[in-house]
Amino acid sequence: FFFAFIFQSFTQNVDLIKGKELYIEHCSKCHRKDGRGIKRVYPPLKKADYIKNNDKIELLRGMLFGRSGSITVNGVTYNGVMITEIDQSVSDYDAAQIMNYVYKELNGLNVVVTVKDIQEARKAGKLPKH
């Protein structure tokens, strides 16, 4: 029992169904429902080397606050401004589920985003222009 309690306090339920619903609501206008983006306009989130190769907190900061400047995803350079629809009206738990969906379903990565990660990213604030 004690071990189960400790384990649960360090983990969080990953709800990929909720994550997908939230992703479609908040992210799919630009990155598309299937996560493939629009080449040279909106970068893909599906099978994206940018997701696989970057720090989780940096990715969360971009999701939470948007970003601007140049990034390269799967060999294609994108130069623009990402305006986010994730704001204070989206709970930390829901924001974590969106990113869990992106990591697990769109990229096949075994990365778990927790509420604590979202809080750390919010505290770190907006990314500087790239």
XYZ file of C-alpha atoms in Angstrom:
130
model
C 0.000 0.000 0.000
C 2.692 2.490 0.983
C 4.630 1.886 -2.238
C 1.473 2.356 -4.320
C 0.780 5.649 -2.540
C 4.321 6.928 -3.129
C 4.230 5.796 -6.764
C 0.915 7.572 -7.378
C 2.177 10.786 -5.842
C 5.047 10.870 -8.346
C 2.951 9.966 -11.362
C -0.149 11.380 -12.915
C -2.921 9.894 -14.938
C -2.307 10.312 -18.633
C -5.626 10.782 -20.395
C -4.900 10.569 -24.114
C -8.573 10.825 -25.045
C -8.893 14.143 -23.210
C -5.496 15.192 -24.580
C -6.664 14.573 -28.145
C -9.921 16.486 -27.607
C -8.019 19.442 -26.152
C -5.395 19.270 -28.896
C -8.111 19.429 -31.566
C -9.783 22.340 -29.772
C -6.652 24.412 -29.129
C -3.933 23.352 -31.580
C -5.419 21.846 -34.733
C -6.335 25.104 -36.476
C -2.653 25.556 -37.242
C -0.995 22.191 -36.685
C -3.967 20.267 -38.211
C -5.972 17.487 -36.594
C -3.450 14.873 -37.693
C -0.513 16.955 -36.429
C 1.129 17.285 -39.840
C 0.998 21.100 -39.924
C 1.187 23.051 -43.168
C 4.608 22.905 -44.800
C 6.535 26.182 -44.562
C 3.640 27.815 -42.660
C 2.898 25.806 -39.488
C 5.383 23.141 -38.401
C 4.298 19.566 -37.865
C 3.920 18.195 -34.368
C 3.577 14.621 -35.632
C 6.833 12.704 -36.096
C 8.671 15.964 -35.451
C 12.383 15.883 -34.721
C 11.885 19.211 -32.954
C 9.659 17.489 -30.372
C 12.039 14.542 -29.981
C 15.202 16.640 -29.678
C 14.167 19.525 -27.433
C 13.820 19.977 -23.719
C 10.346 19.304 -22.336
C 10.171 22.597 -20.406
C 11.205 24.584 -23.498
C 8.460 22.905 -25.539
C 5.940 23.608 -22.788
C 6.975 27.264 -22.625
C 6.346 27.533 -26.370
C 2.945 25.890 -25.995
C 1.948 28.086 -23.048
C 3.255 31.460 -24.215
C 3.765 31.119 -27.956
C 7.074 31.774 -29.650
C 8.639 33.754 -32.453
C 11.622 33.486 -34.717
C 13.097 30.717 -36.762
C 12.895 26.995 -35.999
C 13.707 23.992 -38.147
C 11.477 20.936 -38.019
C 12.292 17.843 -40.059
C 14.664 19.863 -42.230
C 12.167 22.630 -43.043
C 12.696 26.110 -41.592
C 9.716 27.985 -40.214
C 10.039 31.674 -39.442
C 7.073 33.299 -37.847
C 5.075 33.856 -34.715
C 3.189 31.145 -32.898
C 0.246 32.596 -31.049
C -1.001 30.149 -28.477
C -4.550 29.393 -27.464
C -3.315 27.873 -24.222
C -3.811 30.482 -21.532
C -4.855 30.693 -17.910
C -8.307 29.385 -18.853
C -6.702 26.011 -19.653
C -5.869 24.222 -16.420
C -2.373 22.942 -15.789
C -3.762 19.398 -15.854
C -5.385 19.957 -19.271
C -2.230 21.573 -20.667
C -0.278 18.514 -19.523
C -2.745 16.209 -21.285
C -2.317 18.104 -24.564
C 1.432 17.652 -24.434
C 1.120 14.022 -23.339
C -0.975 13.457 -26.474
C 1.662 15.179 -28.627
C 4.471 13.133 -27.101
C 2.761 9.739 -27.021
C 0.272 9.666 -29.886
C 1.867 11.995 -32.408
C 5.493 11.041 -31.751
C 5.476 7.624 -30.068
C 7.618 8.931 -27.212
C 7.404 7.640 -23.673
C 7.489 11.084 -22.051
C 5.008 12.068 -19.360
C 4.144 15.701 -18.713
C 2.858 16.467 -15.238
C 1.126 19.424 -13.633
C 4.450 20.161 -11.930
C 6.106 20.430 -15.379
C 3.434 22.893 -16.520
C 3.888 24.961 -13.362
C 7.670 25.001 -13.892
C 7.209 26.142 -17.500
C 4.733 28.868 -16.483
C 7.201 30.092 -13.865
C 10.039 30.153 -16.424
C 7.906 32.373 -18.683
C 8.015 33.197 -22.354
C 10.873 31.996 -24.529
C 13.230 34.574 -26.041
C 12.978 35.071 -29.792
C 14.914 32.352 -31.624
